[in-house]
Amino acid sequence: QVQLVESGGGLVQAGGSLRLSCAASGSIFSINAMGWYRQAPGKQRELVAAVTRGGSTNYADSVKGRFTISRDNARNTLYLQMNSLKPEDTAVYYCAARSKVSDYWGQGTQVTVSS
């Protein structure tokens, strides 16, 4: 079992920054990849950024150059640094982890970007 606890969401003005954190606990050794997803009202959940066990990263085109995914393995924490935020970034952001046997999700944290 893996537990994910997110923090860092909030309300910011366009052009501002936020850093989301995701603290993982449990069977951390079983995780193959972690990522951040987001879902806006009425829209499908989409992958924002991901990092694999080997350290490879992947970003949605809409956030590339503005968002950075990183991890602190010693602290079992995943981060999403979000810069130059736009109103269209407004969504509930979810931390996710994948193992060979299951997917795990955080509770979600609201990010609202005002214009």
Short mmCIF file of N, CA, C and O in Angstrom, two decimals:
data_model
loop_
_atom_site.label_atom_id
_atom_site.label_comp_id
_atom_site.label_asym_id
_atom_site.label_seq_id
_atom_site.Cartn_x
_atom_site.Cartn_y
_atom_site.Cartn_z
N GLN A 1 0.82 -1.19 0.00
CA GLN A 1 0.00 0.00 0.00
C GLN A 1 0.87 1.25 0.00
O GLN A 1 1.92 1.27 0.63
N VAL A 2 0.40 2.25 -0.72
CA VAL A 2 1.06 3.54 -0.78
C VAL A 2 0.04 4.60 -0.43
O VAL A 2 -1.09 4.60 -0.93
N GLN A 3 0.43 5.51 0.43
CA GLN A 3 -0.41 6.63 0.79
C GLN A 3 0.23 7.92 0.29
O GLN A 3 1.44 8.11 0.41
N LEU A 4 -0.59 8.79 -0.27
CA LEU A 4 -0.12 10.05 -0.83
C LEU A 4 -0.88 11.19 -0.19
O LEU A 4 -2.11 11.19 -0.16
N VAL A 5 -0.16 12.17 0.31
CA VAL A 5 -0.75 13.33 0.95
C VAL A 5 -0.22 14.58 0.29
O VAL A 5 0.99 14.83 0.29
N GLU A 6 -1.12 15.37 -0.27
CA GLU A 6 -0.75 16.56 -1.01
C GLU A 6 -0.90 17.81 -0.18
O GLU A 6 -1.71 17.87 0.76
N SER A 7 -0.16 18.83 -0.56
CA SER A 7 -0.29 20.14 0.03
C SER A 7 0.22 21.18 -0.96
O SER A 7 0.90 20.84 -1.93
N GLY A 8 -0.11 22.43 -0.72
CA GLY A 8 0.43 23.52 -1.50
C GLY A 8 -0.53 24.21 -2.45
O GLY A 8 -0.16 25.23 -3.05
N GLY A 9 -1.72 23.69 -2.60
CA GLY A 9 -2.68 24.35 -3.48
C GLY A 9 -3.17 25.65 -2.88
O GLY A 9 -2.96 25.94 -1.71
N GLY A 10 -3.83 26.44 -3.71
CA GLY A 10 -4.34 27.71 -3.23
C GLY A 10 -4.77 28.60 -4.37
O GLY A 10 -4.92 28.16 -5.51
N LEU A 11 -4.97 29.85 -4.03
CA LEU A 11 -5.41 30.87 -4.98
C LEU A 11 -4.26 31.81 -5.28
O LEU A 11 -3.64 32.36 -4.36
N VAL A 12 -3.97 31.99 -6.56
CA VAL A 12 -2.92 32.90 -6.98
C VAL A 12 -3.40 33.69 -8.18
O VAL A 12 -4.32 33.29 -8.89
N GLN A 13 -2.76 34.82 -8.40
CA GLN A 13 -3.05 35.62 -9.58
C GLN A 13 -2.26 35.11 -10.77
O GLN A 13 -1.22 34.46 -10.63
N ALA A 14 -2.78 35.37 -11.96
CA ALA A 14 -2.08 34.99 -13.18
C ALA A 14 -0.66 35.53 -13.15
O ALA A 14 -0.41 36.67 -12.77
N GLY A 15 0.26 34.68 -13.57
CA GLY A 15 1.67 35.04 -13.54
C GLY A 15 2.38 34.63 -12.28
O GLY A 15 3.62 34.67 -12.23
N GLY A 16 1.63 34.22 -11.28
CA GLY A 16 2.22 33.82 -10.02
C GLY A 16 2.70 32.39 -10.03
O GLY A 16 2.66 31.69 -11.04
N SER A 17 3.16 31.94 -8.86
CA SER A 17 3.74 30.62 -8.73
C SER A 17 3.18 29.89 -7.52
O SER A 17 2.76 30.50 -6.53
N LEU A 18 3.17 28.59 -7.61
CA LEU A 18 2.83 27.71 -6.51
C LEU A 18 3.73 26.48 -6.59
O LEU A 18 4.15 26.09 -7.68
N ARG A 19 3.99 25.89 -5.44
CA ARG A 19 4.67 24.61 -5.41
C ARG A 19 3.80 23.60 -4.68
O ARG A 19 3.47 23.78 -3.50
N LEU A 20 3.44 22.55 -5.38
CA LEU A 20 2.68 21.46 -4.79
C LEU A 20 3.63 20.40 -4.26
O LEU A 20 4.66 20.11 -4.88
N SER A 21 3.28 19.82 -3.14
CA SER A 21 4.07 18.76 -2.54
C SER A 21 3.20 17.52 -2.35
O SER A 21 2.01 17.62 -2.08
N CYS A 22 3.81 16.37 -2.48
CA CYS A 22 3.13 15.10 -2.29
C CYS A 22 4.04 14.20 -1.47
O CYS A 22 5.09 13.77 -1.96
N ALA A 23 3.63 13.93 -0.25
CA ALA A 23 4.40 13.06 0.63
C ALA A 23 3.89 11.64 0.50
O ALA A 23 2.70 11.38 0.70
N ALA A 24 4.78 10.73 0.17
CA ALA A 24 4.43 9.33 -0.01
C ALA A 24 4.89 8.51 1.18
O ALA A 24 5.97 8.75 1.74
N SER A 25 4.08 7.54 1.55
CA SER A 25 4.45 6.63 2.62
C SER A 25 3.93 5.24 2.29
O SER A 25 3.12 5.05 1.39
N GLY A 26 4.41 4.25 3.01
CA GLY A 26 4.03 2.87 2.76
C GLY A 26 5.09 2.14 1.97
O GLY A 26 6.28 2.28 2.24
N SER A 27 4.66 1.38 0.98
CA SER A 27 5.57 0.56 0.19
C SER A 27 6.20 1.37 -0.93
O SER A 27 5.96 1.14 -2.12
N ILE A 28 7.03 2.31 -0.54
CA ILE A 28 7.64 3.24 -1.50
C ILE A 28 8.49 2.50 -2.52
O ILE A 28 8.57 2.90 -3.69
N PHE A 29 9.13 1.43 -2.11
CA PHE A 29 10.01 0.68 -2.99
C PHE A 29 9.28 0.10 -4.19
O PHE A 29 9.91 -0.24 -5.19
N SER A 30 7.97 -0.04 -4.10
CA SER A 30 7.19 -0.64 -5.18
C SER A 30 6.81 0.35 -6.27
O SER A 30 6.29 -0.06 -7.31
N ILE A 31 7.04 1.62 -6.07
CA ILE A 31 6.61 2.64 -7.02
C ILE A 31 7.53 2.67 -8.23
O ILE A 31 8.74 2.75 -8.10
N ASN A 32 6.93 2.61 -9.40
CA ASN A 32 7.67 2.68 -10.66
C ASN A 32 7.69 4.09 -11.24
O ASN A 32 8.65 4.46 -11.92
N ALA A 33 6.63 4.83 -11.00
CA ALA A 33 6.54 6.17 -11.55
C ALA A 33 5.59 6.99 -10.70
O ALA A 33 4.69 6.45 -10.05
N MET A 34 5.78 8.29 -10.72
CA MET A 34 4.88 9.19 -10.04
C MET A 34 4.58 10.37 -10.95
O MET A 34 5.36 10.69 -11.84
N GLY A 35 3.44 10.98 -10.71
CA GLY A 35 3.08 12.10 -11.56
C GLY A 35 2.01 12.97 -10.94
O GLY A 35 1.48 12.69 -9.86
N TRP A 36 1.74 14.04 -11.65
CA TRP A 36 0.68 14.97 -11.29
C TRP A 36 -0.35 15.00 -12.39
O TRP A 36 -0.01 15.14 -13.57
N TYR A 37 -1.60 14.85 -12.02
CA TYR A 37 -2.73 14.99 -12.91
C TYR A 37 -3.56 16.18 -12.48
O TYR A 37 -3.46 16.64 -11.34
N ARG A 38 -4.38 16.67 -13.38
CA ARG A 38 -5.31 17.72 -13.01
C ARG A 38 -6.64 17.51 -13.72
O ARG A 38 -6.71 16.91 -14.78
N GLN A 39 -7.68 18.01 -13.10
CA GLN A 39 -9.01 17.90 -13.66
C GLN A 39 -9.79 19.17 -13.37
O GLN A 39 -9.98 19.55 -12.22
N ALA A 40 -10.21 19.82 -14.43
CA ALA A 40 -11.05 20.99 -14.32
C ALA A 40 -12.51 20.56 -14.44
O ALA A 40 -12.81 19.51 -15.02
N PRO A 41 -13.43 21.35 -13.90
CA PRO A 41 -14.85 20.98 -13.99
C PRO A 41 -15.30 20.74 -15.42
O PRO A 41 -15.02 21.55 -16.31
N GLY A 42 -15.97 19.62 -15.64
CA GLY A 42 -16.47 19.30 -16.96
C GLY A 42 -15.44 18.78 -17.94
O GLY A 42 -15.76 18.55 -19.10
N LYS A 43 -14.21 18.61 -17.48
CA LYS A 43 -13.15 18.15 -18.36
C LYS A 43 -12.56 16.84 -17.86
O LYS A 43 -12.70 16.47 -16.69
N GLN A 44 -11.92 16.13 -18.76
CA GLN A 44 -11.28 14.87 -18.43
C GLN A 44 -9.99 15.10 -17.66
O GLN A 44 -9.27 16.08 -17.89
N ARG A 45 -9.71 14.19 -16.75
CA ARG A 45 -8.45 14.27 -16.02
C ARG A 45 -7.29 14.06 -16.98
O ARG A 45 -7.31 13.16 -17.82
N GLU A 46 -6.27 14.88 -16.86
CA GLU A 46 -5.14 14.81 -17.76
C GLU A 46 -3.83 14.75 -16.99
O GLU A 46 -3.70 15.31 -15.90
N LEU A 47 -2.86 14.11 -17.59
CA LEU A 47 -1.52 14.05 -17.02
C LEU A 47 -0.84 15.39 -17.24
O LEU A 47 -0.77 15.89 -18.37
N VAL A 48 -0.31 15.95 -16.18
CA VAL A 48 0.42 17.20 -16.24
C VAL A 48 1.92 16.95 -16.37
O VAL A 48 2.59 17.52 -17.22
N ALA A 49 2.44 16.11 -15.50
CA ALA A 49 3.86 15.81 -15.49
C ALA A 49 4.08 14.49 -14.79
O ALA A 49 3.32 14.12 -13.90
N ALA A 50 5.12 13.79 -15.18
CA ALA A 50 5.44 12.50 -14.58
C ALA A 50 6.94 12.31 -14.53
O ALA A 50 7.69 12.88 -15.33
N VAL A 51 7.36 11.49 -13.60
CA VAL A 51 8.76 11.11 -13.49
C VAL A 51 8.81 9.61 -13.23
O VAL A 51 8.05 9.07 -12.43
N THR A 52 9.69 8.93 -13.94
CA THR A 52 9.81 7.48 -13.82
C THR A 52 10.83 7.11 -12.76
O THR A 52 11.55 7.96 -12.21
N ARG A 53 10.91 5.82 -12.48
CA ARG A 53 11.88 5.32 -11.52
C ARG A 53 13.30 5.70 -11.92
O ARG A 53 14.13 6.00 -11.07
N GLY A 54 13.56 5.70 -13.22
CA GLY A 54 14.89 6.04 -13.71
C GLY A 54 15.17 7.52 -13.80
O GLY A 54 16.29 7.91 -14.17
N GLY A 55 14.18 8.36 -13.50
CA GLY A 55 14.39 9.79 -13.50
C GLY A 55 13.94 10.52 -14.74
O GLY A 55 14.08 11.75 -14.81
N SER A 56 13.42 9.81 -15.72
CA SER A 56 12.92 10.48 -16.92
C SER A 56 11.66 11.27 -16.60
O SER A 56 10.82 10.82 -15.82
N THR A 57 11.52 12.43 -17.21
CA THR A 57 10.36 13.27 -16.98
C THR A 57 9.57 13.46 -18.26
O THR A 57 10.10 13.36 -19.37
N ASN A 58 8.30 13.74 -18.09
CA ASN A 58 7.41 13.98 -19.21
C ASN A 58 6.41 15.05 -18.80
O ASN A 58 5.91 15.04 -17.67
N TYR A 59 6.12 15.97 -19.71
CA TYR A 59 5.22 17.08 -19.43
C TYR A 59 4.17 17.22 -20.51
O TYR A 59 4.43 16.97 -21.69
N ALA A 60 2.99 17.64 -20.10
CA ALA A 60 2.00 18.04 -21.07
C ALA A 60 2.49 19.28 -21.81
O ALA A 60 3.17 20.14 -21.23
N ASP A 61 2.17 19.37 -23.09
CA ASP A 61 2.61 20.51 -23.87
C ASP A 61 2.15 21.84 -23.27
O ASP A 61 2.85 22.85 -23.37
N SER A 62 1.00 21.83 -22.65
CA SER A 62 0.43 23.05 -22.11
C SER A 62 1.21 23.62 -20.93
O SER A 62 1.05 24.80 -20.60
N VAL A 63 2.02 22.80 -20.29
CA VAL A 63 2.76 23.26 -19.12
C VAL A 63 4.26 23.23 -19.31
O VAL A 63 5.01 23.74 -18.46
N LYS A 64 4.71 22.68 -20.40
CA LYS A 64 6.14 22.56 -20.65
C LYS A 64 6.80 23.93 -20.65
O LYS A 64 6.34 24.86 -21.31
N GLY A 65 7.88 24.04 -19.91
CA GLY A 65 8.58 25.31 -19.78
C GLY A 65 8.12 26.15 -18.61
O GLY A 65 8.81 27.10 -18.23
N ARG A 66 6.96 25.82 -18.05
CA ARG A 66 6.43 26.56 -16.91
C ARG A 66 6.42 25.73 -15.63
O ARG A 66 6.62 26.27 -14.54
N PHE A 67 6.17 24.43 -15.77
CA PHE A 67 6.08 23.55 -14.61
C PHE A 67 7.30 22.65 -14.56
O PHE A 67 7.85 22.26 -15.61
N THR A 68 7.71 22.29 -13.37
CA THR A 68 8.82 21.38 -13.18
C THR A 68 8.46 20.33 -12.14
O THR A 68 8.07 20.68 -11.02
N ILE A 69 8.58 19.07 -12.51
CA ILE A 69 8.35 17.99 -11.56
C ILE A 69 9.70 17.55 -11.01
O ILE A 69 10.70 17.48 -11.74
N SER A 70 9.74 17.28 -9.73
CA SER A 70 10.97 16.84 -9.10
C SER A 70 10.62 15.95 -7.92
O SER A 70 9.47 15.89 -7.48
N ARG A 71 11.61 15.26 -7.43
CA ARG A 71 11.39 14.38 -6.29
C ARG A 71 12.57 14.44 -5.35
O ARG A 71 13.71 14.65 -5.76
N ASP A 72 12.27 14.27 -4.09
CA ASP A 72 13.28 14.16 -3.06
C ASP A 72 13.13 12.75 -2.50
O ASP A 72 12.27 12.49 -1.66
N ASN A 73 13.94 11.84 -2.98
CA ASN A 73 13.81 10.45 -2.59
C ASN A 73 14.07 10.24 -1.10
O ASN A 73 13.47 9.37 -0.48
N ALA A 74 14.98 11.02 -0.55
CA ALA A 74 15.28 10.88 0.86
C ALA A 74 14.08 11.22 1.73
O ALA A 74 13.91 10.67 2.82
N ARG A 75 13.26 12.14 1.26
CA ARG A 75 12.07 12.55 2.00
C ARG A 75 10.80 11.90 1.47
O ARG A 75 9.71 12.18 1.98
N ASN A 76 10.92 11.06 0.43
CA ASN A 76 9.76 10.43 -0.19
C ASN A 76 8.71 11.46 -0.59
O ASN A 76 7.51 11.27 -0.36
N THR A 77 9.16 12.53 -1.19
CA THR A 77 8.28 13.63 -1.52
C THR A 77 8.42 14.00 -3.00
O THR A 77 9.52 14.09 -3.53
N LEU A 78 7.29 14.20 -3.63
CA LEU A 78 7.21 14.64 -5.01
C LEU A 78 6.76 16.09 -5.03
O LEU A 78 5.90 16.49 -4.24
N TYR A 79 7.31 16.87 -5.94
CA TYR A 79 6.98 18.28 -6.04
C TYR A 79 6.53 18.63 -7.45
O TYR A 79 6.93 18.00 -8.43
N LEU A 80 5.72 19.65 -7.54
CA LEU A 80 5.40 20.27 -8.81
C LEU A 80 5.54 21.77 -8.63
O LEU A 80 4.71 22.40 -7.96
N GLN A 81 6.59 22.33 -9.19
CA GLN A 81 6.79 23.76 -9.18
C GLN A 81 6.05 24.35 -10.37
O GLN A 81 6.33 23.99 -11.52
N MET A 82 5.13 25.25 -10.11
CA MET A 82 4.30 25.84 -11.14
C MET A 82 4.59 27.33 -11.20
O MET A 82 4.31 28.06 -10.25
N ASN A 83 5.14 27.77 -12.31
CA ASN A 83 5.45 29.17 -12.54
C ASN A 83 4.62 29.72 -13.68
O ASN A 83 4.07 28.97 -14.49
N SER A 84 4.55 31.03 -13.75
CA SER A 84 3.81 31.70 -14.83
C SER A 84 2.42 31.13 -14.99
O SER A 84 1.97 30.81 -16.09
N LEU A 85 1.73 31.00 -13.89
CA LEU A 85 0.41 30.37 -13.90
C LEU A 85 -0.60 31.17 -14.71
O LEU A 85 -0.57 32.40 -14.73
N LYS A 86 -1.47 30.43 -15.37
CA LYS A 86 -2.51 31.00 -16.21
C LYS A 86 -3.87 30.58 -15.68
O LYS A 86 -3.99 29.54 -15.03
N PRO A 87 -4.92 31.36 -15.96
CA PRO A 87 -6.25 30.95 -15.51
C PRO A 87 -6.64 29.55 -15.97
O PRO A 87 -7.34 28.84 -15.25
N GLU A 88 -6.19 29.13 -17.14
CA GLU A 88 -6.51 27.81 -17.63
C GLU A 88 -5.81 26.69 -16.87
O GLU A 88 -6.10 25.52 -17.10
N ASP A 89 -4.90 27.03 -15.98
CA ASP A 89 -4.30 26.04 -15.10
C ASP A 89 -5.20 25.70 -13.92
O ASP A 89 -4.90 24.77 -13.16
N THR A 90 -6.27 26.44 -13.75
CA THR A 90 -7.19 26.19 -12.64
C THR A 90 -7.77 24.79 -12.74
O THR A 90 -8.35 24.41 -13.76
N ALA A 91 -7.61 24.03 -11.68
CA ALA A 91 -8.08 22.64 -11.66
C ALA A 91 -7.80 22.06 -10.28
O ALA A 91 -7.11 22.66 -9.46
N VAL A 92 -8.34 20.88 -10.06
CA VAL A 92 -7.91 20.08 -8.92
C VAL A 92 -6.72 19.25 -9.37
O VAL A 92 -6.79 18.55 -10.38
N TYR A 93 -5.64 19.35 -8.64
CA TYR A 93 -4.42 18.64 -8.97
C TYR A 93 -4.27 17.43 -8.07
O TYR A 93 -4.43 17.52 -6.85
N TYR A 94 -3.95 16.30 -8.69
CA TYR A 94 -3.83 15.04 -7.98
C TYR A 94 -2.42 14.48 -8.13
O TYR A 94 -1.88 14.43 -9.23
N CYS A 95 -1.87 14.05 -7.04
CA CYS A 95 -0.64 13.29 -7.05
C CYS A 95 -0.98 11.83 -7.30
O CYS A 95 -1.98 11.32 -6.77
N ALA A 96 -0.18 11.15 -8.10
CA ALA A 96 -0.43 9.75 -8.42
C ALA A 96 0.86 8.97 -8.40
O ALA A 96 1.93 9.50 -8.71
N ALA A 97 0.75 7.70 -8.07
CA ALA A 97 1.88 6.79 -8.08
C ALA A 97 1.44 5.47 -8.71
O ALA A 97 0.30 5.04 -8.55
N ARG A 98 2.36 4.86 -9.43
CA ARG A 98 2.06 3.58 -10.09
C ARG A 98 3.05 2.53 -9.66
O ARG A 98 4.26 2.75 -9.67
N SER A 99 2.52 1.38 -9.29
CA SER A 99 3.33 0.20 -9.05
C SER A 99 2.89 -0.88 -10.03
O SER A 99 1.98 -0.68 -10.84
N LYS A 100 3.52 -2.04 -9.97
CA LYS A 100 3.14 -3.13 -10.87
C LYS A 100 1.77 -3.71 -10.53
O LYS A 100 1.16 -4.36 -11.38
N VAL A 101 1.30 -3.47 -9.33
CA VAL A 101 0.05 -4.08 -8.91
C VAL A 101 -1.10 -3.11 -8.72
O VAL A 101 -2.25 -3.52 -8.67
N SER A 102 -0.81 -1.81 -8.63
CA SER A 102 -1.89 -0.88 -8.34
C SER A 102 -1.48 0.56 -8.65
O SER A 102 -0.29 0.87 -8.72
N ASP A 103 -2.47 1.40 -8.84
CA ASP A 103 -2.28 2.84 -8.92
C ASP A 103 -2.79 3.47 -7.63
O ASP A 103 -3.75 3.00 -7.02
N TYR A 104 -2.16 4.54 -7.24
CA TYR A 104 -2.52 5.23 -6.01
C TYR A 104 -2.72 6.71 -6.31
O TYR A 104 -2.03 7.29 -7.15
N TRP A 105 -3.66 7.31 -5.59
CA TRP A 105 -4.01 8.70 -5.81
C TRP A 105 -4.04 9.46 -4.50
O TRP A 105 -4.46 8.94 -3.47
N GLY A 106 -3.61 10.70 -4.56
CA GLY A 106 -3.80 11.59 -3.44
C GLY A 106 -5.22 12.12 -3.42
O GLY A 106 -6.05 11.80 -4.27
N GLN A 107 -5.51 12.94 -2.43
CA GLN A 107 -6.87 13.44 -2.24
C GLN A 107 -7.22 14.58 -3.19
O GLN A 107 -8.40 14.90 -3.34
N GLY A 108 -6.25 15.17 -3.81
CA GLY A 108 -6.46 16.30 -4.68
C GLY A 108 -6.34 17.62 -3.94
O GLY A 108 -6.74 17.73 -2.78
N THR A 109 -5.79 18.60 -4.60
CA THR A 109 -5.68 19.93 -4.02
C THR A 109 -6.07 20.96 -5.07
O THR A 109 -5.67 20.87 -6.23
N GLN A 110 -6.87 21.92 -4.67
CA GLN A 110 -7.41 22.91 -5.60
C GLN A 110 -6.39 23.99 -5.89
O GLN A 110 -5.80 24.58 -4.98
N VAL A 111 -6.19 24.23 -7.17
CA VAL A 111 -5.37 25.35 -7.63
C VAL A 111 -6.28 26.27 -8.42
O VAL A 111 -6.89 25.85 -9.41
N THR A 112 -6.37 27.52 -8.00
CA THR A 112 -7.19 28.50 -8.68
C THR A 112 -6.32 29.68 -9.08
O THR A 112 -5.65 30.27 -8.22
N VAL A 113 -6.34 30.00 -10.35
CA VAL A 113 -5.56 31.12 -10.88
C VAL A 113 -6.52 32.18 -11.37
O VAL A 113 -7.31 31.94 -12.29
N SER A 114 -6.47 33.33 -10.76
CA SER A 114 -7.35 34.42 -11.13
C SER A 114 -6.69 35.32 -12.15
O SER A 114 -5.46 35.44 -12.21
N SER A 115 -7.51 35.97 -12.96
CA SER A 115 -7.01 36.89 -13.97
C SER A 115 -7.00 38.32 -13.48
O SER A 115 -6.39 39.19 -14.08
#
